[in-house]
Amino acid sequence: AQTVTQSQPEMSVQEAETVTLSCTYDTSENNYYLFWYKQPPSRQMILVIRQEAYKQQNATENRFSVNFQKAAKSFSLKISDSQLGDTAMYFCAFMKHASGSRLTFGEGTQLTVNP
Amino acid sequence: EAQVTQNPRYLITVTGKKLTVTCSQNMNHEYMSWYRQDPGLGLRQIYYSMNVEVTDKGDVPEGYKVSRKEKRNFPLILESPSPNQTSLYFCASSHRWDGNSPLHFGNGTRLTVT
């Protein structure tokens, strides 16, 4: 079974600064996907970024980028130029290829961006 | 607008009183699933469906039932709710059942069982 661990329950950052959220996972699979989801106070689950395990290149989406270290089973999210609207709970998630889209989520990290 | 619609948004009920949380998507998605979110545990999958009349258990199916009689609807049924089912529930759908199709989530249903 896969497990996903987010070791930082809470983090804070000043507006315009950069912050990195950590995520580690455990799997014996070789083909899989990794995701970061954002959950603002509205409760909506919003996909931030997606990484395919077979791709060496780290995914980026505007101010969001990941550091994917497959051998270390690490998948951290970097948020650059943090904005107040980035305040949210962030979940790291794992999906085994052809698994019926079953996502295994981490515990979540509550990020607060301070003005 | 493409969306996944859950109802109700909030629900308070008593132990043992059967309830249904509805979920509907207007994107003609094949795949639908239910998750529950609890503090410190993230989201855990309850049930999923790869197509009409095809459903399967997720990680925490005990105490729940689902059905998929139509492609667009995937209701979650609690036959005899108990306090340990107090949680935030999410329905999600995607075009296909692999990681290439993004999951679209509903807005969640906050359930309290007293």
PDB file of C-alpha atoms in Angstrom:
ATOM      1  CA  ALA A   1       0.000   0.000   0.000  1.00  0.00           C
ATOM      2  CA  GLN A   2       1.100   3.520  -0.690  1.00  0.00           C
ATOM      3  CA  THR A   3       1.549   6.123   2.014  1.00  0.00           C
ATOM      4  CA  VAL A   4       2.006   9.864   1.743  1.00  0.00           C
ATOM      5  CA  THR A   5       3.488  11.933   4.562  1.00  0.00           C
ATOM      6  CA  GLN A   6       3.424  15.671   5.035  1.00  0.00           C
ATOM      7  CA  SER A   7       5.514  16.404   8.092  1.00  0.00           C
ATOM      8  CA  GLN A   8       4.609  20.079   8.425  1.00  0.00           C
ATOM      9  CA  PRO A   9       1.070  20.501   9.831  1.00  0.00           C
ATOM     10  CA  GLU A  10       1.350  24.300   9.698  1.00  0.00           C
ATOM     11  CA  MET A  11       3.563  26.826   7.983  1.00  0.00           C
ATOM     12  CA  SER A  12       3.569  30.559   7.557  1.00  0.00           C
ATOM     13  CA  VAL A  13       5.282  32.928   5.153  1.00  0.00           C
ATOM     14  CA  GLN A  14       5.382  36.637   4.533  1.00  0.00           C
ATOM     15  CA  GLU A  15       3.718  38.009   1.456  1.00  0.00           C
ATOM     16  CA  ALA A  16       6.064  38.052  -1.573  1.00  0.00           C
ATOM     17  CA  GLU A  17       8.429  35.530   0.029  1.00  0.00           C
ATOM     18  CA  THR A  18       9.059  31.955  -1.078  1.00  0.00           C
ATOM     19  CA  VAL A  19       7.954  28.896   0.854  1.00  0.00           C
ATOM     20  CA  THR A  20       8.483  25.179   0.345  1.00  0.00           C
ATOM     21  CA  LEU A  21       6.081  22.496   1.514  1.00  0.00           C
ATOM     22  CA  SER A  22       7.471  19.014   1.931  1.00  0.00           C
ATOM     23  CA  CYS A  23       5.971  15.668   0.987  1.00  0.00           C
ATOM     24  CA  THR A  24       7.381  12.176   1.047  1.00  0.00           C
ATOM     25  CA  TYR A  25       5.754   8.989  -0.128  1.00  0.00           C
ATOM     26  CA  ASP A  26       6.350   5.307   0.005  1.00  0.00           C
ATOM     27  CA  THR A  27       5.630   2.972  -2.889  1.00  0.00           C
ATOM     28  CA  SER A  28       7.058   0.007  -4.717  1.00  0.00           C
ATOM     29  CA  GLU A  29       5.475   1.164  -7.976  1.00  0.00           C
ATOM     30  CA  ASN A  30       7.460   2.601 -10.857  1.00  0.00           C
ATOM     31  CA  ASN A  31       4.643   4.263 -12.783  1.00  0.00           C
ATOM     32  CA  TYR A  32       2.622   6.775 -10.858  1.00  0.00           C
ATOM     33  CA  TYR A  33       1.487  10.373 -10.601  1.00  0.00           C
ATOM     34  CA  LEU A  34       1.940  12.940  -7.881  1.00  0.00           C
ATOM     35  CA  PHE A  35      -0.254  15.939  -7.204  1.00  0.00           C
ATOM     36  CA  TRP A  36      -0.549  18.988  -5.036  1.00  0.00           C
ATOM     37  CA  TYR A  37      -4.053  20.173  -4.209  1.00  0.00           C
ATOM     38  CA  LYS A  38      -5.009  23.442  -2.562  1.00  0.00           C
ATOM     39  CA  GLN A  39      -8.042  23.762  -0.282  1.00  0.00           C
ATOM     40  CA  PRO A  40      -8.892  27.364   0.619  1.00  0.00           C
ATOM     41  CA  PRO A  41     -11.446  28.183   3.328  1.00  0.00           C
ATOM     42  CA  SER A  42     -14.180  27.741   0.726  1.00  0.00           C
ATOM     43  CA  ARG A  43     -13.408  23.973   0.954  1.00  0.00           C
ATOM     44  CA  GLN A  44     -13.030  23.646  -2.803  1.00  0.00           C
ATOM     45  CA  MET A  45     -10.279  21.216  -3.822  1.00  0.00           C
ATOM     46  CA  ILE A  46      -8.139  22.857  -6.494  1.00  0.00           C
ATOM     47  CA  LEU A  47      -5.432  21.061  -8.443  1.00  0.00           C
ATOM     48  CA  VAL A  48      -2.223  23.073  -8.208  1.00  0.00           C
ATOM     49  CA  ILE A  49       0.280  20.917 -10.016  1.00  0.00           C
ATOM     50  CA  ARG A  50       0.774  17.411 -11.359  1.00  0.00           C
ATOM     51  CA  GLN A  51       3.911  15.331 -11.937  1.00  0.00           C
ATOM     52  CA  GLU A  52       4.289  12.096 -13.876  1.00  0.00           C
ATOM     53  CA  ALA A  53       6.890   9.841 -12.296  1.00  0.00           C
ATOM     54  CA  TYR A  54       8.505   8.889 -15.589  1.00  0.00           C
ATOM     55  CA  LYS A  55       9.269  12.520 -16.392  1.00  0.00           C
ATOM     56  CA  GLN A  56      12.595  13.770 -15.095  1.00  0.00           C
ATOM     57  CA  GLN A  57      11.703  17.416 -15.533  1.00  0.00           C
ATOM     58  CA  ASN A  58      10.066  19.090 -12.571  1.00  0.00           C
ATOM     59  CA  ALA A  59       6.573  20.439 -13.230  1.00  0.00           C
ATOM     60  CA  THR A  60       5.903  24.165 -12.987  1.00  0.00           C
ATOM     61  CA  GLU A  61       2.712  26.216 -13.048  1.00  0.00           C
ATOM     62  CA  ASN A  62       3.333  29.942 -12.851  1.00  0.00           C
ATOM     63  CA  ARG A  63       4.479  30.645  -9.265  1.00  0.00           C
ATOM     64  CA  PHE A  64       4.229  26.986  -8.270  1.00  0.00           C
ATOM     65  CA  SER A  65       6.949  24.457  -8.922  1.00  0.00           C
ATOM     66  CA  VAL A  66       7.933  21.087  -7.565  1.00  0.00           C
ATOM     67  CA  ASN A  67      11.170  19.389  -6.654  1.00  0.00           C
ATOM     68  CA  PHE A  68      10.608  15.749  -7.568  1.00  0.00           C
ATOM     69  CA  GLN A  69      13.246  13.393  -6.291  1.00  0.00           C
ATOM     70  CA  LYS A  70      12.169   9.922  -7.381  1.00  0.00           C
ATOM     71  CA  ALA A  71      14.949   7.977  -5.698  1.00  0.00           C
ATOM     72  CA  ALA A  72      14.342   9.757  -2.413  1.00  0.00           C
ATOM     73  CA  LYS A  73      10.547   9.540  -2.882  1.00  0.00           C
ATOM     74  CA  SER A  74      10.218  13.217  -2.207  1.00  0.00           C
ATOM     75  CA  PHE A  75       7.849  15.704  -3.852  1.00  0.00           C
ATOM     76  CA  SER A  76       8.073  19.213  -2.419  1.00  0.00           C
ATOM     77  CA  LEU A  77       6.071  22.237  -3.559  1.00  0.00           C
ATOM     78  CA  LYS A  78       7.680  25.644  -3.879  1.00  0.00           C
ATOM     79  CA  ILE A  79       5.491  28.732  -3.936  1.00  0.00           C
ATOM     80  CA  SER A  80       7.270  31.843  -5.123  1.00  0.00           C
ATOM     81  CA  ASP A  81       6.122  35.423  -4.542  1.00  0.00           C
ATOM     82  CA  SER A  82       3.520  34.237  -2.023  1.00  0.00           C
ATOM     83  CA  GLN A  83       0.178  36.007  -2.135  1.00  0.00           C
ATOM     84  CA  LEU A  84      -2.551  36.341   0.475  1.00  0.00           C
ATOM     85  CA  GLY A  85      -4.768  34.180  -1.708  1.00  0.00           C
ATOM     86  CA  ASP A  86      -2.323  31.312  -1.313  1.00  0.00           C
ATOM     87  CA  THR A  87      -3.500  30.881   2.276  1.00  0.00           C
ATOM     88  CA  ALA A  88      -4.998  27.402   2.282  1.00  0.00           C
ATOM     89  CA  MET A  89      -4.572  23.799   3.279  1.00  0.00           C
ATOM     90  CA  TYR A  90      -2.270  22.023   0.838  1.00  0.00           C
ATOM     91  CA  PHE A  91      -2.487  18.294   0.217  1.00  0.00           C
ATOM     92  CA  CYS A  92       0.072  16.117  -1.477  1.00  0.00           C
ATOM     93  CA  ALA A  93      -1.412  13.085  -3.244  1.00  0.00           C
ATOM     94  CA  PHE A  94      -0.210   9.925  -4.978  1.00  0.00           C
ATOM     95  CA  MET A  95      -1.882   7.882  -7.692  1.00  0.00           C
ATOM     96  CA  LYS A  96      -0.651   4.574  -9.000  1.00  0.00           C
ATOM     97  CA  HIS A  97      -0.895   4.294 -12.774  1.00  0.00           C
ATOM     98  CA  ALA A  98      -4.127   2.599 -13.910  1.00  0.00           C
ATOM     99  CA  SER A  99      -5.340   2.328 -10.326  1.00  0.00           C
ATOM    100  CA  GLY A 100      -8.867   3.470 -10.894  1.00  0.00           C
ATOM    101  CA  SER A 101      -7.866   7.046 -10.124  1.00  0.00           C
ATOM    102  CA  ARG A 102      -7.518   6.240  -6.439  1.00  0.00           C
ATOM    103  CA  LEU A 103      -5.688   9.112  -4.794  1.00  0.00           C
ATOM    104  CA  THR A 104      -3.782   8.565  -1.575  1.00  0.00           C
ATOM    105  CA  PHE A 105      -3.530  11.858   0.274  1.00  0.00           C
ATOM    106  CA  GLY A 106      -1.143  13.172   2.853  1.00  0.00           C
ATOM    107  CA  GLU A 107      -2.320  14.731   6.101  1.00  0.00           C
ATOM    108  CA  GLY A 108      -2.175  18.267   4.753  1.00  0.00           C
ATOM    109  CA  THR A 109      -0.181  21.417   5.522  1.00  0.00           C
ATOM    110  CA  GLN A 110      -1.988  24.585   6.561  1.00  0.00           C
ATOM    111  CA  LEU A 111      -0.195  27.508   4.928  1.00  0.00           C
ATOM    112  CA  THR A 112      -0.794  31.054   6.108  1.00  0.00           C
ATOM    113  CA  VAL A 113       0.504  33.992   4.106  1.00  0.00           C
ATOM    114  CA  ASN A 114       0.941  37.055   6.299  1.00  0.00           C
ATOM    115  CA  PRO A 115       0.708  40.627   4.983  1.00  0.00           C
TER     116      PRO A 115
ATOM    117  CA  GLU B   1     -20.454  25.571 -16.562  1.00  0.00           C
ATOM    118  CA  ALA B   2     -18.680  22.248 -16.078  1.00  0.00           C
ATOM    119  CA  GLN B   3     -19.068  21.188 -12.492  1.00  0.00           C
ATOM    120  CA  VAL B   4     -19.635  18.534  -9.866  1.00  0.00           C
ATOM    121  CA  THR B   5     -22.641  19.350  -7.705  1.00  0.00           C
ATOM    122  CA  GLN B   6     -23.085  17.929  -4.232  1.00  0.00           C
ATOM    123  CA  ASN B   7     -26.099  18.373  -2.023  1.00  0.00           C
ATOM    124  CA  PRO B   8     -26.605  19.258   0.701  1.00  0.00           C
ATOM    125  CA  ARG B   9     -23.670  21.442   1.669  1.00  0.00           C
ATOM    126  CA  TYR B  10     -24.354  20.941   5.376  1.00  0.00           C
ATOM    127  CA  LEU B  11     -26.270  18.150   7.072  1.00  0.00           C
ATOM    128  CA  ILE B  12     -26.944  17.412  10.722  1.00  0.00           C
ATOM    129  CA  THR B  13     -28.631  14.141  11.555  1.00  0.00           C
ATOM    130  CA  VAL B  14     -29.072  11.639  14.358  1.00  0.00           C
ATOM    131  CA  THR B  15     -27.623   8.192  14.761  1.00  0.00           C
ATOM    132  CA  GLY B  16     -29.436   5.564  12.734  1.00  0.00           C
ATOM    133  CA  LYS B  17     -31.440   7.843  10.458  1.00  0.00           C
ATOM    134  CA  LYS B  18     -30.777   6.893   6.849  1.00  0.00           C
ATOM    135  CA  LEU B  19     -29.488   9.658   4.610  1.00  0.00           C
ATOM    136  CA  THR B  20     -28.313  10.219   1.058  1.00  0.00           C
ATOM    137  CA  VAL B  21     -25.805  12.742  -0.205  1.00  0.00           C
ATOM    138  CA  THR B  22     -26.291  13.404  -3.884  1.00  0.00           C
ATOM    139  CA  CYS B  23     -23.593  13.999  -6.466  1.00  0.00           C
ATOM    140  CA  SER B  24     -24.087  14.959 -10.077  1.00  0.00           C
ATOM    141  CA  GLN B  25     -21.637  15.907 -12.834  1.00  0.00           C
ATOM    142  CA  ASN B  26     -22.421  17.521 -16.185  1.00  0.00           C
ATOM    143  CA  MET B  27     -19.181  16.647 -17.988  1.00  0.00           C
ATOM    144  CA  ASN B  28     -20.106  13.150 -19.189  1.00  0.00           C
ATOM    145  CA  HIS B  29     -17.317  11.722 -17.056  1.00  0.00           C
ATOM    146  CA  GLU B  30     -16.907   7.974 -16.805  1.00  0.00           C
ATOM    147  CA  TYR B  31     -15.210   7.973 -13.437  1.00  0.00           C
ATOM    148  CA  MET B  32     -16.711   9.131 -10.137  1.00  0.00           C
ATOM    149  CA  SER B  33     -15.654   8.664  -6.544  1.00  0.00           C
ATOM    150  CA  TRP B  34     -16.349   9.641  -2.955  1.00  0.00           C
ATOM    151  CA  TYR B  35     -13.821  10.765  -0.336  1.00  0.00           C
ATOM    152  CA  ARG B  36     -14.077  11.719   3.276  1.00  0.00           C
ATOM    153  CA  GLN B  37     -11.794  14.302   4.876  1.00  0.00           C
ATOM    154  CA  ASP B  38     -10.854  14.170   8.533  1.00  0.00           C
ATOM    155  CA  PRO B  39      -8.346  16.337  10.425  1.00  0.00           C
ATOM    156  CA  GLY B  40      -4.869  14.857  10.436  1.00  0.00           C
ATOM    157  CA  LEU B  41      -5.867  12.115   8.004  1.00  0.00           C
ATOM    158  CA  GLY B  42      -6.238  13.964   4.733  1.00  0.00           C
ATOM    159  CA  LEU B  43      -8.805  12.569   2.302  1.00  0.00           C
ATOM    160  CA  ARG B  44      -9.574   8.886   2.075  1.00  0.00           C
ATOM    161  CA  GLN B  45     -11.477   7.182  -0.696  1.00  0.00           C
ATOM    162  CA  ILE B  46     -14.785   5.535   0.219  1.00  0.00           C
ATOM    163  CA  TYR B  47     -16.088   4.135  -3.081  1.00  0.00           C
ATOM    164  CA  TYR B  48     -15.480   4.674  -6.750  1.00  0.00           C
ATOM    165  CA  SER B  49     -17.164   3.897 -10.049  1.00  0.00           C
ATOM    166  CA  MET B  50     -15.502   3.461 -13.413  1.00  0.00           C
ATOM    167  CA  ASN B  51     -18.761   3.538 -15.328  1.00  0.00           C
ATOM    168  CA  VAL B  52     -22.484   2.926 -15.095  1.00  0.00           C
ATOM    169  CA  GLU B  53     -23.320  -0.095 -12.935  1.00  0.00           C
ATOM    170  CA  VAL B  54     -19.624  -0.558 -12.031  1.00  0.00           C
ATOM    171  CA  THR B  55     -18.690   0.333  -8.453  1.00  0.00           C
ATOM    172  CA  ASP B  56     -15.930  -0.773  -6.128  1.00  0.00           C
ATOM    173  CA  LYS B  57     -14.715  -0.230  -2.598  1.00  0.00           C
ATOM    174  CA  GLY B  58     -12.066   2.295  -1.731  1.00  0.00           C
ATOM    175  CA  ASP B  59     -10.036   2.438   1.458  1.00  0.00           C
ATOM    176  CA  VAL B  60     -12.844   3.108   3.969  1.00  0.00           C
ATOM    177  CA  PRO B  61     -16.129   1.653   2.603  1.00  0.00           C
ATOM    178  CA  GLU B  62     -17.640   0.361   5.871  1.00  0.00           C
ATOM    179  CA  GLY B  63     -20.984   1.940   6.657  1.00  0.00           C
ATOM    180  CA  TYR B  64     -21.520   3.370   3.174  1.00  0.00           C
ATOM    181  CA  LYS B  65     -23.309   2.345   0.000  1.00  0.00           C
ATOM    182  CA  VAL B  66     -23.269   3.820  -3.487  1.00  0.00           C
ATOM    183  CA  SER B  67     -25.040   3.280  -6.774  1.00  0.00           C
ATOM    184  CA  ARG B  68     -24.346   4.308 -10.371  1.00  0.00           C
ATOM    185  CA  LYS B  69     -27.533   3.838 -12.346  1.00  0.00           C
ATOM    186  CA  GLU B  70     -26.872   6.830 -14.570  1.00  0.00           C
ATOM    187  CA  LYS B  71     -23.592   8.221 -15.782  1.00  0.00           C
ATOM    188  CA  ARG B  72     -24.099  11.663 -14.256  1.00  0.00           C
ATOM    189  CA  ASN B  73     -25.193  10.643 -10.732  1.00  0.00           C
ATOM    190  CA  PHE B  74     -23.335   8.892  -7.938  1.00  0.00           C
ATOM    191  CA  PRO B  75     -25.185   9.153  -4.615  1.00  0.00           C
ATOM    192  CA  LEU B  76     -23.607   8.214  -1.296  1.00  0.00           C
ATOM    193  CA  ILE B  77     -25.936   6.397   1.086  1.00  0.00           C
ATOM    194  CA  LEU B  78     -25.524   6.009   4.820  1.00  0.00           C
ATOM    195  CA  GLU B  79     -28.058   3.368   5.862  1.00  0.00           C
ATOM    196  CA  SER B  80     -27.497   3.799   9.601  1.00  0.00           C
ATOM    197  CA  PRO B  81     -25.199   6.757  10.279  1.00  0.00           C
ATOM    198  CA  SER B  82     -23.020   6.741  13.359  1.00  0.00           C
ATOM    199  CA  PRO B  83     -21.058   9.565  15.039  1.00  0.00           C
ATOM    200  CA  ASN B  84     -17.770   8.269  13.584  1.00  0.00           C
ATOM    201  CA  GLN B  85     -19.124   9.152  10.156  1.00  0.00           C
ATOM    202  CA  THR B  86     -19.123  12.824  11.080  1.00  0.00           C
ATOM    203  CA  SER B  87     -16.830  14.216   8.418  1.00  0.00           C
ATOM    204  CA  LEU B  88     -16.429  16.383   5.335  1.00  0.00           C
ATOM    205  CA  TYR B  89     -17.377  14.454   2.206  1.00  0.00           C
ATOM    206  CA  PHE B  90     -16.260  15.106  -1.353  1.00  0.00           C
ATOM    207  CA  CYS B  91     -17.507  13.725  -4.607  1.00  0.00           C
ATOM    208  CA  ALA B  92     -15.125  13.806  -7.566  1.00  0.00           C
ATOM    209  CA  SER B  93     -15.227  12.875 -11.230  1.00  0.00           C
ATOM    210  CA  SER B  94     -12.861  12.588 -14.173  1.00  0.00           C
ATOM    211  CA  HIS B  95     -13.101  11.769 -17.843  1.00  0.00           C
ATOM    212  CA  ARG B  96     -11.111   8.604 -17.471  1.00  0.00           C
ATOM    213  CA  TRP B  97      -9.843   6.530 -14.590  1.00  0.00           C
ATOM    214  CA  ASP B  98      -6.162   7.285 -14.942  1.00  0.00           C
ATOM    215  CA  GLY B  99      -3.874  10.063 -13.843  1.00  0.00           C
ATOM    216  CA  ASN B 100      -4.006  11.822 -17.203  1.00  0.00           C
ATOM    217  CA  SER B 101      -7.512  13.088 -16.539  1.00  0.00           C
ATOM    218  CA  PRO B 102      -7.732  15.648 -13.740  1.00  0.00           C
ATOM    219  CA  LEU B 103     -10.170  15.006 -10.928  1.00  0.00           C
ATOM    220  CA  HIS B 104     -12.936  17.568 -10.561  1.00  0.00           C
ATOM    221  CA  PHE B 105     -14.188  17.896  -7.000  1.00  0.00           C
ATOM    222  CA  GLY B 106     -17.538  19.029  -5.690  1.00  0.00           C
ATOM    223  CA  ASN B 107     -17.748  21.677  -2.974  1.00  0.00           C
ATOM    224  CA  GLY B 108     -18.079  19.192  -0.147  1.00  0.00           C
ATOM    225  CA  THR B 109     -20.795  18.148   2.292  1.00  0.00           C
ATOM    226  CA  ARG B 110     -20.220  18.733   5.978  1.00  0.00           C
ATOM    227  CA  LEU B 111     -22.021  15.911   7.819  1.00  0.00           C
ATOM    228  CA  THR B 112     -22.572  15.843  11.561  1.00  0.00           C
ATOM    229  CA  VAL B 113     -24.072  12.749  13.184  1.00  0.00           C
ATOM    230  CA  THR B 114     -25.210  13.203  16.790  1.00  0.00           C
TER     231      THR B 114
END
